[in-house]
XYZ file of C-alpha atoms in Angstrom:
124
model
C -1.051 -17.349 -6.947
C -1.646 -15.296 -3.806
C -4.606 -13.451 -2.370
C -4.183 -10.011 -0.823
C -6.735 -8.721 1.664
C -6.663 -5.057 2.696
C -8.353 -3.626 5.760
C -8.254 -0.580 7.996
C -9.841 2.058 5.792
C -12.505 4.397 7.031
C -13.592 7.970 7.579
C -11.245 10.325 9.404
C -10.977 14.078 9.810
C -8.074 16.052 8.401
C -5.004 15.720 10.589
C -6.001 12.292 11.847
C -4.384 8.898 11.364
C -5.234 5.454 10.018
C -3.302 2.215 9.660
C -4.005 -0.043 6.717
C -3.185 -3.750 6.747
C -2.599 -6.170 3.900
C -2.567 -9.896 4.634
C -0.925 -12.189 2.085
C -2.684 -15.541 1.717
C -1.392 -18.529 -0.210
C 2.083 -19.215 -1.535
C 4.209 -16.145 -0.944
C 7.629 -17.654 -1.675
C 7.949 -15.865 -5.033
C 7.147 -12.384 -3.705
C 10.069 -9.986 -3.531
C 8.252 -6.727 -2.747
C 4.884 -5.340 -1.741
C 3.384 -2.044 -2.812
C 0.652 0.358 -1.811
C -1.215 2.341 -4.459
C -4.234 4.615 -4.316
C -6.836 5.741 -6.801
C -9.377 8.531 -6.493
C -12.328 9.042 -8.871
C -11.158 10.501 -12.162
C -7.481 10.013 -11.327
C -4.839 7.485 -12.283
C -3.632 4.877 -9.840
C -0.848 6.517 -7.841
C 2.184 4.966 -6.172
C 2.186 5.363 -2.400
C 4.825 3.054 -0.935
C 6.796 -0.136 -1.424
C 8.675 -2.486 0.885
C 10.849 -5.541 0.428
C 9.050 -8.755 1.329
C 12.143 -10.390 2.781
C 14.589 -7.486 2.691
C 14.669 -4.463 4.963
C 14.349 -1.637 2.419
C 11.307 0.560 1.805
C 10.274 3.723 -0.002
C 7.316 6.111 -0.064
C 6.046 8.450 -2.754
C 6.767 12.158 -2.759
C 3.137 13.091 -2.108
C 3.095 11.238 1.225
C 6.716 11.438 2.331
C 7.012 12.528 5.937
C 3.435 11.499 6.709
C 3.105 7.839 5.659
C 5.304 4.900 6.610
C 5.261 1.309 5.384
C 6.249 -1.705 7.470
C 6.076 -5.499 7.503
C 5.362 -8.227 10.038
C 6.841 -11.369 8.539
C 5.370 -13.664 11.192
C 1.869 -12.524 10.197
C 2.526 -12.288 6.434
C 1.236 -8.746 6.698
C 2.309 -5.326 5.471
C 1.074 -2.067 6.946
C 0.655 1.495 5.805
C 0.645 3.955 8.689
C -0.975 7.189 7.537
C -0.526 10.276 9.709
C -1.499 13.913 9.264
C -4.100 12.902 6.716
C -5.313 15.472 4.214
C -8.504 15.590 2.122
C -6.396 14.931 -0.980
C -5.453 11.552 0.520
C -9.046 10.413 -0.025
C -8.920 7.384 -2.318
C -9.316 3.655 -2.572
C -6.055 2.138 -1.338
C -4.739 -1.068 -2.887
C -2.112 -3.530 -1.758
C -0.059 -5.296 -4.437
C 2.631 -7.967 -4.712
C 5.401 -8.381 -7.263
C 8.009 -10.975 -8.168
C 10.361 -8.323 -9.571
C 12.036 -5.185 -8.236
C 12.312 -3.586 -11.687
C 9.211 -1.341 -11.661
C 8.274 -0.859 -8.033
C 6.728 2.594 -8.442
C 4.441 1.621 -11.334
C 1.219 -0.347 -11.113
C 2.270 -2.377 -14.148
C 5.186 -3.732 -12.148
C 2.946 -5.717 -9.804
C 1.422 -9.147 -10.335
C -1.310 -9.522 -7.715
C -3.720 -6.984 -6.253
C -6.120 -6.737 -3.372
C -9.655 -5.427 -3.728
C -8.910 -2.120 -2.033
C -9.996 -0.334 1.111
C -11.578 3.113 1.076
C -9.993 6.009 2.936
C -12.020 9.201 3.222
C -10.579 12.330 4.845
C -12.977 15.137 5.674
C -12.038 18.818 5.411
């Protein structure tokens, strides 16, 4: 279907910022929304943010609200996750995902295609 390639992860100190990118390769005509999820060792995959692929709406999870923002550059087939005021508890592997439905946007099971992830590590 489509291939999702994340980038932008790295090591940052608490209070710093990072911007993650997710490039959508292949046929993207069926995508209606993109999502960002994260997963730390021993924890379940957690919803971070979602954004309409062609629409203008977006949403972020409660744990990152006020610090993270999600955006899209349609010309580049790319979505971004701007992460500010990073905390050690934000440390996780971050995944980009695509879905053809808007029914379950805050659940991992609602997405069809996934990237391989990019690691974000925030030091204390």
